[in-house]
Amino acid sequence: VEILMSWANACKDVEYPVGTEGTDEEPSTGAGMYLARGLFPFFVVYDILMDTEYISAEQDVVIRGWFTNVVTHIKASMNAWDNNDYFNKQYYQNHLCAHMWGLLSIGYLLEDPSLVQFAIDHEDNPRDFYELIQGAIFMEGDTPCHREAATAPAPKTGEIYDRYRHDTGPLKGLQYTSLTLQCLSSAARVCKNNGIDMYAYTAPTGENLKLAYEFYAPFYTQMKSDLEHGYYAGEDDRITKAGDMRGLFELGYNAYPESTKIKAVLDAMPNRGNNAKADRQMHDQLSYTRLLSIDVDSVN
């Protein structure tokens, strides 16, 4: 509580920069994304402690005021991206998924149904959850980001828009597609804990989270980057690095236990699946997805 309050008091009135027209440089374009991702552990802590004897009514007001201020700045970032043609046409990348995830999480913490609705499905939100699933996940024949090299192979079903980072990163396509999937899947877990199953949602054009999990699963099972069409070749040293966590597939297996591809990722991990000598646990992903609880099958 002391840590949470120290941040709430220091940050409740902070003004963050937003995007600058005609540029795509961070940190100005990244304010909303950094707030959503960086503060999620604080959202988790508040979720655990809210409505308990550990936080006083006065402290609760300060914390909720801080989160309300964060909402204002995430929305400012969203508007900056939309008003600047997504900073050189990056139409469905990870920043936008983080914006949605942050607003959704705060909406549930503040028990604000209008904010939850805005994050999931709202005409005034150009990148709500439904639109991000459809736009951030490719189906065969979709047009990729224009930043990809002219020689890049056409996207396959289940690939993620941020693959273009292979060319602009460079060689960070798997890292950033994993980040997008983490944001979308973690947001889906928040929804599922509150009675909305976004893991089961399929867009009108066929996109869903399971397709993305199953496309990328072999890269983590085999720990190789030259699979499928070979676009990610050369990224082996990035796999599971810089937040690119195989623990994400614990969430996927929880949502899609019938998937042999997802299960293969877990079975390939030390002390997991068929190699396990102890119960499977939500290893390095748990702290990112605990918002409003998560179920763990300690037998299977």
Coordinates of C-alpha atoms in Angstrom, one line a residue:
V1 CA 0.0 0.0 0.0
E2 CA 2.9 2.4 0.8
I3 CA 4.4 1.8 -2.6
L4 CA 1.1 2.2 -4.4
M5 CA 0.3 5.4 -2.5
S6 CA 3.8 6.9 -3.2
W7 CA 3.2 6.5 -6.9
A8 CA -0.4 7.7 -6.7
N9 CA 0.6 10.9 -4.9
A10 CA 3.5 11.6 -7.2
C11 CA 1.7 10.9 -10.5
K12 CA -2.0 11.9 -9.9
D13 CA -1.5 15.2 -11.6
V14 CA 1.3 14.4 -14.1
E15 CA 0.9 15.7 -17.6
Y16 CA 2.3 13.4 -20.3
P17 CA 3.3 14.4 -23.8
V18 CA 1.4 13.0 -26.8
G19 CA 2.2 12.5 -30.4
T20 CA 3.6 15.3 -32.6
E21 CA 2.2 15.7 -36.1
G22 CA 4.4 14.4 -38.8
T23 CA 6.6 12.3 -36.6
D24 CA 6.7 8.7 -35.4
E25 CA 9.3 9.2 -32.7
E26 CA 9.0 8.0 -29.1
P27 CA 8.4 8.9 -26.4
S28 CA 5.8 11.4 -27.6
T29 CA 3.9 8.7 -29.5
G30 CA 4.4 6.1 -26.8
A31 CA 2.9 7.8 -23.8
G32 CA -0.4 5.8 -23.7
M33 CA 1.3 2.5 -24.4
Y34 CA 3.9 3.1 -21.7
L35 CA 1.3 4.0 -19.2
A36 CA -0.9 1.0 -19.9
R37 CA 1.9 -1.6 -19.9
G38 CA 4.1 0.0 -17.2
L39 CA 1.2 0.5 -14.7
F40 CA -0.5 -2.8 -15.2
P41 CA 1.3 -4.3 -12.1
F42 CA -0.2 -1.4 -10.1
F43 CA -3.6 -2.2 -11.4
V44 CA -3.0 -5.8 -10.2
V45 CA -2.0 -4.6 -6.8
Y46 CA -5.0 -2.4 -6.5
D47 CA -7.3 -5.2 -7.6
I48 CA -5.9 -7.4 -4.8
L49 CA -6.2 -4.7 -2.1
M50 CA -9.3 -2.8 -3.1
D51 CA -12.3 -3.1 -0.8
T52 CA -10.0 -4.5 2.0
E53 CA -9.0 -3.1 5.3
Y54 CA -5.6 -2.3 4.0
I55 CA -6.6 0.7 1.9
S56 CA -8.5 3.5 3.7
A57 CA -11.3 5.5 2.0
E58 CA -9.0 8.5 1.7
Q59 CA -6.2 6.5 0.1
D60 CA -8.8 4.9 -2.3
V61 CA -9.8 8.3 -3.5
V62 CA -6.2 9.2 -4.4
I63 CA -5.5 6.0 -6.2
R64 CA -8.7 6.1 -8.2
G65 CA -8.0 9.8 -9.1
W66 CA -4.6 8.7 -10.4
F67 CA -6.1 6.0 -12.6
T68 CA -8.7 8.5 -13.9
N69 CA -5.8 10.8 -14.9
V70 CA -4.2 7.8 -16.7
V71 CA -7.4 7.3 -18.7
T72 CA -7.3 10.9 -19.8
H73 CA -3.7 10.5 -21.1
I74 CA -4.3 7.1 -22.8
K75 CA -7.2 8.5 -24.7
A76 CA -5.0 11.5 -25.6
S77 CA -2.5 9.1 -27.1
M78 CA -5.3 7.2 -28.9
N79 CA -6.5 10.5 -30.5
A80 CA -2.9 11.5 -31.4
W81 CA -2.4 8.3 -33.3
D82 CA -5.8 8.6 -35.1
N83 CA -5.3 12.2 -36.0
N84 CA -1.8 11.6 -37.4
D85 CA -2.7 8.7 -39.7
Y86 CA -1.2 6.3 -37.2
F87 CA 2.3 7.9 -37.5
N88 CA 3.2 6.7 -41.0
K89 CA 0.3 4.3 -41.4
Q90 CA 1.1 1.8 -38.6
Y91 CA -2.6 1.0 -38.5
Y92 CA -2.9 -2.0 -36.1
Q93 CA 0.3 -2.2 -34.1
N94 CA 1.1 -3.0 -30.5
H95 CA 0.7 0.6 -29.1
L96 CA -3.0 0.5 -30.0
C97 CA -3.5 -2.9 -28.4
A98 CA -1.9 -1.6 -25.2
H99 CA -4.2 1.5 -25.2
M100 CA -7.2 -0.8 -25.3
W101 CA -5.8 -3.2 -22.6
G102 CA -5.1 -0.3 -20.3
L103 CA -8.5 1.3 -20.6
L104 CA -10.3 -2.0 -20.3
S105 CA -8.4 -2.8 -17.1
I106 CA -9.0 0.6 -15.5
G107 CA -12.6 0.4 -16.5
Y108 CA -13.1 -2.8 -14.5
L109 CA -11.1 -1.4 -11.5
L110 CA -13.2 1.7 -11.4
E111 CA -16.3 -0.3 -12.1
D112 CA -17.1 2.1 -15.0
P113 CA -19.2 0.2 -17.6
S114 CA -19.0 3.0 -20.1
L115 CA -15.2 2.8 -20.1
V116 CA -15.3 -1.0 -20.5
Q117 CA -17.7 -0.6 -23.4
F118 CA -15.5 2.1 -25.0
A119 CA -12.5 -0.3 -24.8
I120 CA -14.4 -3.4 -26.2
D121 CA -16.8 -2.0 -28.8
H122 CA -17.7 1.7 -29.3
E123 CA -18.2 3.8 -32.4
D124 CA -16.0 6.6 -31.0
N125 CA -13.1 4.2 -30.5
P126 CA -11.3 3.6 -33.8
R127 CA -9.3 0.8 -32.3
D128 CA -11.6 -1.1 -29.9
F129 CA -11.0 -4.7 -29.0
Y130 CA -13.2 -6.1 -31.8
E131 CA -11.5 -3.9 -34.4
L132 CA -8.0 -4.8 -33.1
I133 CA -8.6 -8.6 -33.4
Q134 CA -9.8 -8.1 -36.9
G135 CA -7.0 -5.7 -37.9
A136 CA -4.0 -6.9 -35.9
I137 CA -4.4 -10.6 -36.9
F138 CA -3.9 -11.4 -40.6
M139 CA -5.9 -13.7 -42.8
E140 CA -4.3 -15.0 -46.0
G141 CA -4.7 -12.3 -48.6
D142 CA -4.6 -9.4 -46.2
T143 CA -2.5 -6.4 -47.0
P144 CA 0.5 -6.0 -44.5
C145 CA 2.0 -2.8 -43.1
H146 CA 3.5 -0.7 -45.9
R147 CA 6.8 -0.5 -43.9
E148 CA 7.6 -4.1 -44.7
A149 CA 10.3 -4.8 -47.3
A150 CA 9.1 -5.2 -50.9
T151 CA 10.5 -8.7 -50.8
A152 CA 8.5 -9.8 -47.7
P153 CA 6.3 -12.8 -48.2
A154 CA 2.6 -12.4 -48.1
P155 CA 1.0 -12.9 -44.6
K156 CA -0.4 -16.2 -43.6
T157 CA -3.5 -16.8 -41.6
G158 CA -2.8 -16.1 -37.9
E159 CA 0.2 -13.8 -38.4
I160 CA 0.2 -10.5 -36.5
Y161 CA 0.5 -7.0 -38.0
D162 CA 3.6 -6.1 -36.0
R163 CA 5.6 -8.6 -38.1
Y164 CA 6.9 -5.6 -40.0
R165 CA 9.3 -5.0 -37.2
H166 CA 11.5 -7.7 -38.8
D167 CA 12.3 -5.0 -41.4
T168 CA 12.2 -1.8 -39.3
G169 CA 13.4 -3.2 -35.9
P170 CA 15.4 -4.7 -37.5
L171 CA 15.0 -8.4 -36.9
K172 CA 12.4 -7.9 -34.1
G173 CA 9.3 -9.3 -35.8
L174 CA 8.8 -12.2 -33.3
Q175 CA 9.4 -10.0 -30.3
Y176 CA 6.8 -7.4 -31.4
T177 CA 4.2 -9.9 -32.6
S178 CA 4.5 -11.6 -29.2
L179 CA 4.0 -8.3 -27.5
T180 CA 0.8 -7.7 -29.5
L181 CA -0.5 -11.2 -28.7
Q182 CA 0.4 -10.6 -25.0
C183 CA -1.7 -7.4 -24.9
L184 CA -4.7 -8.9 -26.7
S185 CA -4.6 -12.2 -24.8
S186 CA -4.2 -10.5 -21.4
A187 CA -7.1 -8.2 -22.3
A188 CA -9.1 -11.3 -23.2
R189 CA -8.3 -12.8 -19.8
V190 CA -9.5 -9.6 -18.1
C191 CA -12.8 -9.9 -20.1
K192 CA -13.2 -13.6 -19.4
N193 CA -12.8 -13.0 -15.6
N194 CA -15.8 -10.6 -16.0
G195 CA -18.1 -12.8 -18.1
I196 CA -17.1 -11.8 -21.7
D197 CA -15.2 -14.5 -23.6
M198 CA -13.1 -12.7 -26.2
Y199 CA -11.0 -15.9 -26.6
A200 CA -14.1 -17.4 -28.2
Y201 CA -14.7 -14.4 -30.4
T202 CA -14.2 -14.6 -34.2
A203 CA -14.4 -11.5 -36.4
P204 CA -16.7 -11.5 -39.4
T205 CA -13.7 -11.9 -41.6
G206 CA -12.4 -15.0 -39.7
E207 CA -9.7 -13.6 -37.3
N208 CA -9.4 -14.9 -33.7
L209 CA -6.8 -15.2 -31.0
K210 CA -6.5 -19.0 -31.5
L211 CA -5.2 -18.5 -35.0
A212 CA -2.4 -16.3 -33.8
Y213 CA -1.4 -18.6 -31.0
E214 CA -1.3 -21.6 -33.4
F215 CA 0.7 -19.7 -36.1
Y216 CA 3.4 -18.7 -33.7
A217 CA 3.5 -21.8 -31.4
P218 CA 6.0 -23.8 -33.5
F219 CA 8.5 -20.9 -33.3
Y220 CA 8.5 -21.4 -29.5
T221 CA 8.3 -25.2 -29.6
Q222 CA 11.3 -25.5 -31.9
M223 CA 13.0 -22.3 -30.8
K224 CA 13.7 -21.5 -34.5
S225 CA 12.8 -18.4 -36.5
D226 CA 13.0 -19.7 -40.1
L227 CA 9.7 -21.6 -40.0
E228 CA 6.6 -21.1 -42.2
H229 CA 7.5 -18.7 -45.1
G230 CA 10.9 -17.9 -43.6
Y231 CA 10.2 -14.2 -43.1
Y232 CA 11.5 -14.2 -39.5
A233 CA 14.8 -15.9 -40.3
G234 CA 17.7 -14.5 -38.3
E235 CA 15.6 -13.8 -35.1
D236 CA 16.6 -16.8 -33.1
D237 CA 18.4 -14.8 -30.5
R238 CA 15.3 -12.7 -29.9
I239 CA 13.0 -15.6 -29.1
T240 CA 11.9 -15.4 -25.4
K241 CA 13.9 -12.3 -24.9
A242 CA 12.8 -8.7 -24.1
G243 CA 9.4 -9.7 -22.9
D244 CA 8.9 -12.3 -25.6
M245 CA 7.7 -14.9 -23.1
R246 CA 6.8 -18.5 -23.7
G247 CA 4.8 -18.2 -20.5
L248 CA 2.2 -16.4 -22.7
F249 CA 1.3 -19.8 -24.0
E250 CA 0.1 -20.8 -20.5
L251 CA -2.7 -18.3 -21.1
G252 CA -3.3 -19.7 -24.6
Y253 CA -3.5 -23.3 -23.3
N254 CA -6.0 -22.2 -20.6
A255 CA -8.2 -20.8 -23.3
Y256 CA -7.7 -23.5 -25.9
P257 CA -6.9 -26.8 -24.1
E258 CA -7.7 -28.7 -27.2
S259 CA -4.9 -27.2 -29.2
T260 CA -2.0 -29.6 -29.7
K261 CA 0.2 -26.8 -31.1
I262 CA -0.2 -24.7 -28.0
K263 CA 0.3 -27.7 -25.7
A264 CA 3.5 -28.5 -27.6
V265 CA 5.0 -25.2 -26.5
L266 CA 4.4 -26.0 -22.8
D267 CA 5.7 -29.6 -23.2
A268 CA 8.9 -28.2 -24.7
M269 CA 9.6 -26.1 -21.7
P270 CA 11.8 -27.4 -18.9
N271 CA 9.7 -28.7 -16.0
R272 CA 6.5 -28.5 -18.1
G273 CA 4.1 -31.0 -19.6
N274 CA 5.5 -34.5 -20.1
N275 CA 8.8 -33.4 -18.6
A276 CA 7.2 -32.1 -15.5
K277 CA 8.1 -33.3 -12.0
A278 CA 6.0 -30.6 -10.4
D279 CA 2.6 -29.0 -11.0
R280 CA 2.4 -26.7 -14.0
Q281 CA 2.2 -23.1 -12.8
M282 CA 1.6 -19.7 -14.4
H283 CA 5.3 -19.0 -14.6
D284 CA 6.5 -15.7 -15.8
Q285 CA 3.2 -14.5 -17.1
L286 CA 1.2 -14.6 -13.9
S287 CA 2.1 -11.2 -12.7
Y288 CA 0.8 -9.7 -15.9
T289 CA -2.6 -11.4 -15.9
R290 CA -3.7 -11.7 -12.3
L291 CA -6.2 -8.8 -12.7
L292 CA -9.5 -10.0 -11.1
S293 CA -8.0 -13.5 -10.6
I294 CA -7.0 -16.3 -12.9
D295 CA -7.7 -20.0 -12.6
V296 CA -4.8 -22.5 -12.7
D297 CA -5.2 -26.3 -13.3
S298 CA -2.5 -27.7 -11.0
V299 CA -3.3 -31.3 -12.1
N300 CA -3.2 -31.1 -15.9

